[in-house]
Coordinates of C-alpha atoms in Angstrom, one line a residue:
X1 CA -36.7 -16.9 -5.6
X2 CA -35.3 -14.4 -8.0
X3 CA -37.7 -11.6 -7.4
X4 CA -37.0 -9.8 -10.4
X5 CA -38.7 -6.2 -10.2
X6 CA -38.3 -3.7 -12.9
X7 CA -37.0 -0.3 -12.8
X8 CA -39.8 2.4 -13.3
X9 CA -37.9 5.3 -12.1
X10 CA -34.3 6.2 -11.0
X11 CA -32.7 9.2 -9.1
X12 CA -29.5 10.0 -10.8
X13 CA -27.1 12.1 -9.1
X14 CA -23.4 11.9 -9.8
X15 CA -20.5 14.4 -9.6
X16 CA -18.4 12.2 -12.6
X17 CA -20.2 11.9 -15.6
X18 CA -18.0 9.7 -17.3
X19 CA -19.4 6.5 -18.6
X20 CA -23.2 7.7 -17.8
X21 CA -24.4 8.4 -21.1
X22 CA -25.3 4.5 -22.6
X23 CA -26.9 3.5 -19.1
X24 CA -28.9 6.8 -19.4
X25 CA -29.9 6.2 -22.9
X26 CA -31.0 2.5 -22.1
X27 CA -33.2 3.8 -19.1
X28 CA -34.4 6.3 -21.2
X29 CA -35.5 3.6 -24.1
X30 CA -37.1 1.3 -21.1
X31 CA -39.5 4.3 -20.0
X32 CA -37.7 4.5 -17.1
X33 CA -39.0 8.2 -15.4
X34 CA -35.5 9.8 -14.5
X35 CA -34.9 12.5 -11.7
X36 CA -32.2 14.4 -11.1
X37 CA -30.2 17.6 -9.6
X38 CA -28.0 20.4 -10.5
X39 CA -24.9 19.2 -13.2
X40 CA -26.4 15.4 -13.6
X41 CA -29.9 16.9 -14.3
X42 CA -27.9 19.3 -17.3
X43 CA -26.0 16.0 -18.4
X44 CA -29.4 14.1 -19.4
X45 CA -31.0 17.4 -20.9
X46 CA -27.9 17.9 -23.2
X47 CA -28.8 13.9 -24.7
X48 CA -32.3 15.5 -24.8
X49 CA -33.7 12.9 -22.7
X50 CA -36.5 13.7 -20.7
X51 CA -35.9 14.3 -16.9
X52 CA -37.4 15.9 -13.3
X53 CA -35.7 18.3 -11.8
X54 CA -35.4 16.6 -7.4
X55 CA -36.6 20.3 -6.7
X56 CA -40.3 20.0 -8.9
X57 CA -40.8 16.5 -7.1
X58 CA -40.1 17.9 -3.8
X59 CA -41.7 21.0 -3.9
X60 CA -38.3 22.9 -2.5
X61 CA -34.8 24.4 -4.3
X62 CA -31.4 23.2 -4.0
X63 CA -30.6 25.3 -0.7
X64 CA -27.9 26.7 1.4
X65 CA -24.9 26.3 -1.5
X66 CA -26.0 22.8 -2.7
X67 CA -25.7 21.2 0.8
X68 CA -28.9 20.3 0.7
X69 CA -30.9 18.9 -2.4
X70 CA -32.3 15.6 -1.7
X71 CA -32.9 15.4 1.8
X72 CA -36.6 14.9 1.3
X73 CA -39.0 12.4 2.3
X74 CA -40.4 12.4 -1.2
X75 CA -36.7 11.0 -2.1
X76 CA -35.9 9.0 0.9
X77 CA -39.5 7.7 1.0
X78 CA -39.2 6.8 -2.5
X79 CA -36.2 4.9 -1.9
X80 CA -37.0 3.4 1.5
X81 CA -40.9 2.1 1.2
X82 CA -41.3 -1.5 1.3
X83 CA -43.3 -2.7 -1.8
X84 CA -44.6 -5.9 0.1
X85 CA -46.1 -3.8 3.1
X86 CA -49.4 -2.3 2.8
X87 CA -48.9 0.7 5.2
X88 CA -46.1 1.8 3.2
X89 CA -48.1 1.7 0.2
X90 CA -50.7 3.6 1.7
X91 CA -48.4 6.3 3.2
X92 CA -46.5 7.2 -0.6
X93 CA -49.7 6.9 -2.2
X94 CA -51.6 9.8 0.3
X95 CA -48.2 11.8 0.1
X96 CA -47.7 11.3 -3.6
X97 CA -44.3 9.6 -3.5
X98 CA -42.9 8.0 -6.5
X99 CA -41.6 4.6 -6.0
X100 CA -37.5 4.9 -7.0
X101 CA -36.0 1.5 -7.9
X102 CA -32.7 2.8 -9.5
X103 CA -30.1 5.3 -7.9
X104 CA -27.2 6.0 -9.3
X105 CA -25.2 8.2 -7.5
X106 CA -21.2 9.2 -6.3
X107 CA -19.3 10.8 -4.0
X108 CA -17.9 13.7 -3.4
X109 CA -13.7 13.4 -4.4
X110 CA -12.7 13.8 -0.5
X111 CA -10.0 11.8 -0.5
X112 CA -8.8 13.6 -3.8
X113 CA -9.2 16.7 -2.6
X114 CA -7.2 15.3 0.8
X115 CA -4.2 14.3 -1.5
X116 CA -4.1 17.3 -3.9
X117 CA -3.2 19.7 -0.5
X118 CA -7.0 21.4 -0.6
X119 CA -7.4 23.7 2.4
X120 CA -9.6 22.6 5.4
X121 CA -12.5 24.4 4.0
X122 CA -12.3 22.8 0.6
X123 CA -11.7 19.4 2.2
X124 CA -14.7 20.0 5.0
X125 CA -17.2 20.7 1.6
X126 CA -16.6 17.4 0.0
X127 CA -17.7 15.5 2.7
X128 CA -20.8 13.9 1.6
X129 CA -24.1 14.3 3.4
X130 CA -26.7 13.7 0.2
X131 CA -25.2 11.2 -1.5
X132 CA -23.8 9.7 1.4
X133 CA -27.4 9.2 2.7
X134 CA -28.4 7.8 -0.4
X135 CA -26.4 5.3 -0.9
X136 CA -27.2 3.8 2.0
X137 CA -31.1 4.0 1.8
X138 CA -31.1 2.4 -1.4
X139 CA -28.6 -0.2 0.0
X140 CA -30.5 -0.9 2.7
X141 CA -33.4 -1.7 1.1
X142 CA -32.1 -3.8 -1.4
X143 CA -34.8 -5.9 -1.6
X144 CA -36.5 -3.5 -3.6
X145 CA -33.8 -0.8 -5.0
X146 CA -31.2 -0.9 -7.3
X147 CA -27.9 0.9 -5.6
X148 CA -25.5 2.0 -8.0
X149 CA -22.5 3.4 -6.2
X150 CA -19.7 3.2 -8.6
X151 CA -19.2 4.1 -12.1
X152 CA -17.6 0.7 -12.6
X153 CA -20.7 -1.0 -12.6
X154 CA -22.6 0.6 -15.2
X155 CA -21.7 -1.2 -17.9
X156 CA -22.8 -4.2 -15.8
X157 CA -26.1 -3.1 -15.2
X158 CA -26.7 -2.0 -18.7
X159 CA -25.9 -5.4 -19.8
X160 CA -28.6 -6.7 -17.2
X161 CA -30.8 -4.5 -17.9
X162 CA -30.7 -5.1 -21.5
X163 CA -30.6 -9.2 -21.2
X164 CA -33.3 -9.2 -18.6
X165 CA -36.1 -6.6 -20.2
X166 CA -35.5 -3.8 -17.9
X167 CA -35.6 -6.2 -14.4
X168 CA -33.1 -7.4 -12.0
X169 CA -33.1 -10.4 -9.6
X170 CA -32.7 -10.1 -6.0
X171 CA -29.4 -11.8 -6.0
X172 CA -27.8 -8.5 -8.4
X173 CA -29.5 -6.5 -6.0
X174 CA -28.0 -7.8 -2.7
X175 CA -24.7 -7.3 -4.5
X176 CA -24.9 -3.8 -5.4
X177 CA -25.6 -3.1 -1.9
X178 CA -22.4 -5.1 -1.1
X179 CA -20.5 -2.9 -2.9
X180 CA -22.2 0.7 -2.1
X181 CA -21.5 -0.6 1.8
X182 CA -18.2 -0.7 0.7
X183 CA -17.6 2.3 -0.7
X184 CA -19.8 4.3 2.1
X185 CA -17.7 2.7 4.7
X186 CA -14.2 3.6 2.7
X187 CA -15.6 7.2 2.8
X188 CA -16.4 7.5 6.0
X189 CA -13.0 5.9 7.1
X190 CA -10.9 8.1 5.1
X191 CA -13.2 11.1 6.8
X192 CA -12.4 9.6 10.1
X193 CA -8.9 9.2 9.6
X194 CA -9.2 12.9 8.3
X195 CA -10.0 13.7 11.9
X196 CA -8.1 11.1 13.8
X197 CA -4.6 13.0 14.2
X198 CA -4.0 13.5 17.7
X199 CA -0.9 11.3 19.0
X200 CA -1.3 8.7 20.6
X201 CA -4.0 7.3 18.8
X202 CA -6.6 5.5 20.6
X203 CA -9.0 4.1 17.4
X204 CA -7.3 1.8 14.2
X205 CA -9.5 2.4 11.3
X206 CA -8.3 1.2 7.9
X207 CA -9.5 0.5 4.4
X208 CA -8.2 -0.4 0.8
X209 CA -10.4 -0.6 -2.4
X210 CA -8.8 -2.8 -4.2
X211 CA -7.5 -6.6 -2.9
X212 CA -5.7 -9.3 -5.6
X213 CA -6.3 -12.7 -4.7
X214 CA -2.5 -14.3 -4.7
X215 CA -1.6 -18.3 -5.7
X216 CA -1.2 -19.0 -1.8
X217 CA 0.1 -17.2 1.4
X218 CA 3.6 -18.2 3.0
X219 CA 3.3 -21.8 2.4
X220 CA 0.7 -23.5 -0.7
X221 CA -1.9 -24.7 2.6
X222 CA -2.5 -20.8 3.0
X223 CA -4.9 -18.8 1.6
X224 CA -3.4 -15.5 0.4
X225 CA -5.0 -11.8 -0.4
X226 CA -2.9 -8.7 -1.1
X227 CA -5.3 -5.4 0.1
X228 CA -3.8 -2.5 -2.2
X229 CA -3.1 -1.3 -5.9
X230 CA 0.2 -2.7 -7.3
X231 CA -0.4 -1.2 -10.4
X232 CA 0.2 2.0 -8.7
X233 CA 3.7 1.3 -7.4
X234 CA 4.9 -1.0 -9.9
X235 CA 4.8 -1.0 -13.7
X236 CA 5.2 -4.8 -14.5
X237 CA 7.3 -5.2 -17.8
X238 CA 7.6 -8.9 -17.5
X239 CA 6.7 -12.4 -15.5
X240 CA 3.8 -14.3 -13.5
X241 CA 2.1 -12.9 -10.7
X242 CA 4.2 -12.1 -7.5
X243 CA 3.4 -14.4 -4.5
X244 CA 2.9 -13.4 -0.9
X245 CA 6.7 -14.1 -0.2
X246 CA 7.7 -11.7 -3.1
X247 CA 5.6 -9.1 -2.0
X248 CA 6.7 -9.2 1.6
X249 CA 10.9 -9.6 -0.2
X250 CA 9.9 -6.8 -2.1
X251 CA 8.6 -4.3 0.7
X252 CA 11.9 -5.4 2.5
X253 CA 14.1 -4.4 -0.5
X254 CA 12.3 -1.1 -1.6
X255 CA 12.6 0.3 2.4
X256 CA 16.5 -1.1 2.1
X257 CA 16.9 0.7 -0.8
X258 CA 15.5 3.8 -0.5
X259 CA 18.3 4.5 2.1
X260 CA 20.8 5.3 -0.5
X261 CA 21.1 7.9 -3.1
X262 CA 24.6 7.3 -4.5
X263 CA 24.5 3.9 -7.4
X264 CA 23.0 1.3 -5.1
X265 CA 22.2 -2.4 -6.3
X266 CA 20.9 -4.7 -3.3
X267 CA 20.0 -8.6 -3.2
X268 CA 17.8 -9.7 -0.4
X269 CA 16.8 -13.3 0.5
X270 CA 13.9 -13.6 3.5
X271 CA 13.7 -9.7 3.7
X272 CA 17.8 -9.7 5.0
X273 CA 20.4 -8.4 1.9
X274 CA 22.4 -10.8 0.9
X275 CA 24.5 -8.2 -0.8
X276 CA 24.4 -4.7 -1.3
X277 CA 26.7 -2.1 -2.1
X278 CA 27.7 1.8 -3.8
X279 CA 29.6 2.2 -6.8
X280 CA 29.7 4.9 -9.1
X281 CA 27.9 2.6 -11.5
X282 CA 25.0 0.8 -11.6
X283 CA 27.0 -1.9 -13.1
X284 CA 30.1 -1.4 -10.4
X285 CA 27.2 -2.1 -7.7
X286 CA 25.9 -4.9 -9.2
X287 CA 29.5 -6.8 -9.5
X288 CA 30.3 -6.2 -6.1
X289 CA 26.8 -6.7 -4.2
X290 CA 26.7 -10.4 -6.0
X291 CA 30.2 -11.2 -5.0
X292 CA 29.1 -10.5 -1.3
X293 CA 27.3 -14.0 -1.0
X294 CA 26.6 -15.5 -4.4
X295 CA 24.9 -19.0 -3.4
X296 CA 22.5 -16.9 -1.3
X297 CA 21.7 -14.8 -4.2
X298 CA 19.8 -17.3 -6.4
X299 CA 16.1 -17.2 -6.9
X300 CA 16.4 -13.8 -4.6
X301 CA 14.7 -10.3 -5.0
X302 CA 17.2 -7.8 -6.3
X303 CA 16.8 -3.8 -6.9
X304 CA 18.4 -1.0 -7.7
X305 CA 18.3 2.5 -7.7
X306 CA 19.3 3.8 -11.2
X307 CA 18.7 2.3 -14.3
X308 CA 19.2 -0.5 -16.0
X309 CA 22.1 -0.7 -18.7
X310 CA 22.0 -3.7 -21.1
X311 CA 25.5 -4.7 -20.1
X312 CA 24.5 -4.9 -16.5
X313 CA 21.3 -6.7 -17.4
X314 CA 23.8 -9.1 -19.2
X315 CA 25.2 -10.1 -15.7
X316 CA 22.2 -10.3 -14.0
X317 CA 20.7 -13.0 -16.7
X318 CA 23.2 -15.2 -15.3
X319 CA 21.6 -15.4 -12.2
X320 CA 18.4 -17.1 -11.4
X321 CA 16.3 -14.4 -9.6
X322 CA 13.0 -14.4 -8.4
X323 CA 11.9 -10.2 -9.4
X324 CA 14.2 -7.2 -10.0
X325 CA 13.4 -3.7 -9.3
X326 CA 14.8 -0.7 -10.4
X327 CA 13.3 2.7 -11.9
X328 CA 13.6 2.6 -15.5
X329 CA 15.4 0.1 -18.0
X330 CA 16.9 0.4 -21.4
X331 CA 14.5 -1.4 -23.7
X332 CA 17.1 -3.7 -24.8
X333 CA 17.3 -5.0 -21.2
X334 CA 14.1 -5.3 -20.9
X335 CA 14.0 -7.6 -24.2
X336 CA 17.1 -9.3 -22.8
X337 CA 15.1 -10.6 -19.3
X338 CA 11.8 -11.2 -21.5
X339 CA 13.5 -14.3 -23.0
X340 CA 12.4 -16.2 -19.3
X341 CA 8.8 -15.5 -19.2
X342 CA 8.6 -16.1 -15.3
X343 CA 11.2 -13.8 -14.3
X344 CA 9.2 -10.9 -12.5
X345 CA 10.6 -7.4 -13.6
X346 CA 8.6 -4.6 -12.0
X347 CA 9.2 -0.8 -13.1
X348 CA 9.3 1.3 -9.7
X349 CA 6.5 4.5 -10.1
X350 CA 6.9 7.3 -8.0
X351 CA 4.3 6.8 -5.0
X352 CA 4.3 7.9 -1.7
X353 CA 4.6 5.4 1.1
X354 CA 2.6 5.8 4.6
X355 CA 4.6 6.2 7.2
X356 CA 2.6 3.6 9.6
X357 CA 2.7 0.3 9.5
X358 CA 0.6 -2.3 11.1
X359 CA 0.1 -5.9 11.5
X360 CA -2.7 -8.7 13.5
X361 CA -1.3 -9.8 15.9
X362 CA -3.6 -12.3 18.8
X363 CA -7.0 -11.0 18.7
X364 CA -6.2 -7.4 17.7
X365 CA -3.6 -5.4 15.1
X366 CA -0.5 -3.6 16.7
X367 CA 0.6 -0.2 14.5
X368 CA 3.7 1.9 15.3
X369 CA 5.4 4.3 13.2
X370 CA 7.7 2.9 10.8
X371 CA 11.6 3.3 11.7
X372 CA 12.5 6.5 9.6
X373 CA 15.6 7.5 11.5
X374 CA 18.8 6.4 10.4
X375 CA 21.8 7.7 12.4
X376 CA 24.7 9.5 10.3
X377 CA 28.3 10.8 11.1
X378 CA 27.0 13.8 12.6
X379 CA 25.1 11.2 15.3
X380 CA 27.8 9.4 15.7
X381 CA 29.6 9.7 19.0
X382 CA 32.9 8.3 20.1
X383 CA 33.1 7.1 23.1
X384 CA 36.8 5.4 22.8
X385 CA 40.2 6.9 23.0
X386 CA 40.5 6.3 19.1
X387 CA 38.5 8.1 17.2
X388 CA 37.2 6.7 13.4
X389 CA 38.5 8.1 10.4
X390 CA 36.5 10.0 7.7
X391 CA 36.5 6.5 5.9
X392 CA 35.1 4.5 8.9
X393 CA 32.7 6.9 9.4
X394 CA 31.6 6.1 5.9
X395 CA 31.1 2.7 6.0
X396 CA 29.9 2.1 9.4
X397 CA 26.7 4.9 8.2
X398 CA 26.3 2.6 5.4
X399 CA 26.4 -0.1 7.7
X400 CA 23.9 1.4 10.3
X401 CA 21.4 1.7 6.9
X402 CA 21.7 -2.0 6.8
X403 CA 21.4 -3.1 10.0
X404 CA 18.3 -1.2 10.6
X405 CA 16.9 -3.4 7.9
X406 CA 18.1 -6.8 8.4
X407 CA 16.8 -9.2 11.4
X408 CA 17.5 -9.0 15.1
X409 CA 19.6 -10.0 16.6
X410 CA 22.4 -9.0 14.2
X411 CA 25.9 -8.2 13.1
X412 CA 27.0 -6.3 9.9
X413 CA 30.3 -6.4 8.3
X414 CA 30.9 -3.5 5.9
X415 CA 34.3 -2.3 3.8
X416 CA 34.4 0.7 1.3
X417 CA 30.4 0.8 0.9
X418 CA 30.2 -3.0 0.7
X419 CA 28.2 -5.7 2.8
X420 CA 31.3 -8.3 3.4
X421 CA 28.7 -10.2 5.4
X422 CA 26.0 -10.5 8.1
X423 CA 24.4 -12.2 10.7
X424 CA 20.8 -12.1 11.2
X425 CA 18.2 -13.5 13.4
X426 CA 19.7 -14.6 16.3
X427 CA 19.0 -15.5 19.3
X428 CA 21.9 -14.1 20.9
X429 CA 24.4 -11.4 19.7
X430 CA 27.4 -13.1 19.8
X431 CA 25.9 -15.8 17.9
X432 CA 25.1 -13.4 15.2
X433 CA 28.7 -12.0 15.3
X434 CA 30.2 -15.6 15.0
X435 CA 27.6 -16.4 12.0
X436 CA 28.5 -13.4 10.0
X437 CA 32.8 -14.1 10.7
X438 CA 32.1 -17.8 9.6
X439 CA 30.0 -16.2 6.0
X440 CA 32.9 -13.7 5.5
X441 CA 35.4 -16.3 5.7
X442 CA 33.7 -19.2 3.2
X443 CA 33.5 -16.2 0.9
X444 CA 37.0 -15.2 1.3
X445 CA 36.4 -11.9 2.5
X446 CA 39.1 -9.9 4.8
X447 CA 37.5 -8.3 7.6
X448 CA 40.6 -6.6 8.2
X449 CA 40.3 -2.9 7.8
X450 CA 36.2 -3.6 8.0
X451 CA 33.8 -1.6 10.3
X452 CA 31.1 -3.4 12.4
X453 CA 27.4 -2.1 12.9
X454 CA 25.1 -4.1 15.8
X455 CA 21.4 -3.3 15.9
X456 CA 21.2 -2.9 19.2
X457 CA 24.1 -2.4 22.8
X458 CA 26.2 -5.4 23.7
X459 CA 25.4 -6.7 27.0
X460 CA 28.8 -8.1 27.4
X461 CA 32.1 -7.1 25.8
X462 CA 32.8 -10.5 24.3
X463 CA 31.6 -9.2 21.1
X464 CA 34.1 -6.5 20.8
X465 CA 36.9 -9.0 21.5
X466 CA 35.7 -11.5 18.9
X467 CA 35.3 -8.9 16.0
X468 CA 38.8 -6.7 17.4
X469 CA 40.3 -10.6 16.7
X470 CA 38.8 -10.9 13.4
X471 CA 40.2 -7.6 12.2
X472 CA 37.6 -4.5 12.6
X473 CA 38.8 -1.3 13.1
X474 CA 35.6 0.5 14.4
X475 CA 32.3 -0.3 15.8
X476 CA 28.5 1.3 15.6
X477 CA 26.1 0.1 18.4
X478 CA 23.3 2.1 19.9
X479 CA 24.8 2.3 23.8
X480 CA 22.5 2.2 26.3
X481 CA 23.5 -1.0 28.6
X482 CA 24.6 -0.8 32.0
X483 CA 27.5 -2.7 30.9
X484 CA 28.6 -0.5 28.4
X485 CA 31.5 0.3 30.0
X486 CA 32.5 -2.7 29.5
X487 CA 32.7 -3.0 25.8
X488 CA 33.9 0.8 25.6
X489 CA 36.9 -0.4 27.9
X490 CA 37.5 -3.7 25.3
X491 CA 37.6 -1.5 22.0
X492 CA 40.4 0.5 24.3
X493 CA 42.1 -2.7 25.3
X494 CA 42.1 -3.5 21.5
X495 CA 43.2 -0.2 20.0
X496 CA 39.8 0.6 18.2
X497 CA 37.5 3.2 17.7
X498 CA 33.6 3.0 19.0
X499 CA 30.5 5.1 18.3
X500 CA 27.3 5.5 19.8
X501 CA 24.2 6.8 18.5
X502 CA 21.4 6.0 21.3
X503 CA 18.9 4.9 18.5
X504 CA 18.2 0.8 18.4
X505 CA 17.2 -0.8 15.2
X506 CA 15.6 -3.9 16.3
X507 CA 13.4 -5.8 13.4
X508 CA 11.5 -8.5 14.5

């Protein structure tokens, strides 16, 4: 049954006004009896419509600075009385209650006075109690009301309105209180979150308006949704839609990245780089980074950290690549990378990221605070007889940055500011060590004169021996095994210099 019910009268309270005017108008032209308070009440007057002030229908004034206007039971039993029941009818007839079968109403802008720094007293005002309460009365009874809770549906219900003589069904209905549930339970979760500061935390709230339905998950059997507003971080210059395995590449590669200041260009395949290293061009960084592991490069996510040039653009078109990143492009690159139409090529926007992170995980969500710490020179300490030179020390902090950003277990090969090679998600560490000696030596890399960064203490000193063999000169691990005198005593043995920093970097 459609149950369509036509709108007779309508509470209008909104704090944005843009938009409102044709919806008004149409209500206006239906007969529609309009009421409203303080700016939205001025709003209709100035299209000289005519509209009741919430104060004449409820026989009191907006009081104690505006907090209270509509807390009534001439409103709320207006919005709330069951047209089907005859004691309800009785009871708004004897107390001269209007039936309301439209509200329109907003929100106060907590969460953007939250972001633009407001003080605690400017932030404590715009929470909501009026509207708040409105939204979900009318909501509630949906089987009656109309609950417009979002200037994005106006347009929608104007065109329902108009196609349907003034009525809607009980199906639009039902949906408008789907979305007004919404948007009263984002509010009050950013409110609680407001609130929820105190370390450890004992309650996980969350909640993102906007979700994009994506081809498929991991794998084409799964069902895939991204929560969250792309548009925000990314302007997209060019190519399809980015699949759950991009945007999981691409989180791994803008956290990478954001390690480095100097010219940076990275490639990473399965969240690990592939290649990555500092030049004093864009161009320079590019060159070197592919030359790191080329056959691992194709159809990867790549991104840089300065602009793109067309003569580096050039290069990359020889590669198949999935999306590149970077924050701003000359046009003519941009032209250049437009000739393949499914090649992703995303402008990075200034946003700031959360510093939390969070995942499901059996039959709850586990959050921790995201790995922010990465360990220079100055908390590096040597622990062997041979100390690292100003060079080492260079490259083994570029090589910590990676490391902290590539799989556990793992092993990281790095020479003047360049990934030589890596190796990632093992199951042992000396199995990563031997993966990354065997990819350095099918690409014709040296490791002689290279550093070597671990994510985490060696248990045994076998690792030290293996990479002293291959040619390292200094080593980066964590410390913190009871063995690691051990590997302290190995280094010694073979005339190289270690550091600690007692921070781990596992990734799992």
């Amino acid at each position: 049954m459609s149950q369509q019910i036509k709108i007779k009268n309508a509470l209008i309270s909104v704090y944005y006004k843009d938009g409102l005017e044709p919806l008004v108008r149409l209500l206006a032209q239906q007969g529609v009896q309009l009421f409203s308070t303080g700016g939205t009440e001025q709003f209709i007057k100035d299209l000289n419509l005519p509209v009741t002030a919430v104060e004449d229908l409820t026989g009191y004034p907006s009081i104690l600075g505006g907090r209270v206007k509509t807390l009534h039971p001439k409103v709320f039993g207006g919005i709330l009385n069951r047209r089907n029941l005859n004691e309800d009818k009785a009871q708004i007839a004897e107390y001269e209650i209007p039936e309301i079968d439209l509200v329109i109403v907003d929100l106060y802008p907590f969460e953007e006075t939250l972001k633009a720094g407001g003080s605690e007293a400017e932030i404590i005002e715009k929470i909501d109690i009026g509207g708040i309460s409105l939204i979900r009365a009318a909501a509630k009874n949906f089987n009656d009301v109309v609950i417009l809770a979002s200037k994005d549906d106006y347009a929608t219900l104007q065109q329902q309105l108009e196609e349907q003589n003034g009525e809607t069904t009980l199906a639009q209905r039902k949906a408008y209180a789907k979305k007004a549930f919404h948007t009263s339970s984002h509010y009050d979760t950013a409110i609680f979150n407001y609130f929820n500061t105190e370390e450890p935390l004992t309650l996980f709230k969350q909640s993102i308006n906007t979700a994009k339905t994506l081809r498929y998950g991991e794998n084409p059997h799964q069902q895939g949704v991204f929560y969250g507003d792309l548009d925000e971080m990314f302007t997209k210059l060019n190519g399809k839609e980015l699949s759950y395995n991009n945007l999981v590449d691409v989180d791994a590669a803008v956290s990478l990245i954001d390690e480095f200041t100097e010219p940076t260009f990275a490639i990473l395949k399965h969240t690990n780089a592939c290649g990555i290293a500092s030049r004093e061009t864009i161009g320079q960084a590019w060159d070197d980074a592919l030359a790191c592991d080329p056959v691992s490069a194709f159809g990867g996510v790549l991104i840089a950290n300065r602009e793109i040039d067309l003569a580096t653009a050039t290069e990359i078109n020889k590669l198949f690549f999935e999306v590149l990143i970077a924050p701003s492009y000359q046009p003519e690159a941009v032209e250049l990378f437009r000739a393949k139409k499914n090649r992703v090529i995303l402008q990075r926007n200034a946003v700031e990221l959360g510093k939390k992170q969070f995942k499901t995980l059996l039959n709850g969500v586990i959050e921790q605070d995201k790995d922010l710490i990465v360990e220079g020179p100055d908390q590096m300490v040597t622990v062997t007889e041979k100390s690292p030179s100003a060079d080492e020390l260079k490259d083994l902090f570029f090589a910590n940055k990676i490391v902290k950003h590539t799989k556990s277990n793992t092993i990281v090969f790095v020479k003047n500011n360049t990934l030589l090679a890596s190796g990632v998600g093992q199951t042992s560490r000396v199995d990563a060590l031997k993966q990354a000696i065997v990819k350095a030596d099918a690409f014709n890399f040296s490791l002689i004169g290279s550093v070597m960064a671990s994510d985490a203490f060696f248990p045994f000193p076998d690792c030290v021996e293996i990479a002293a063999g291959a040619g390292i000169t200094a080593v980066l691990q964590p410390g913190g095994s009871i063995k690691d005198a051990d590997s302290i005593n190995m280094a010694n043995e073979k005339g190289i210099a270690m550091v600690t920093t007692g921070i781990r970097h596992f990734k799992h």
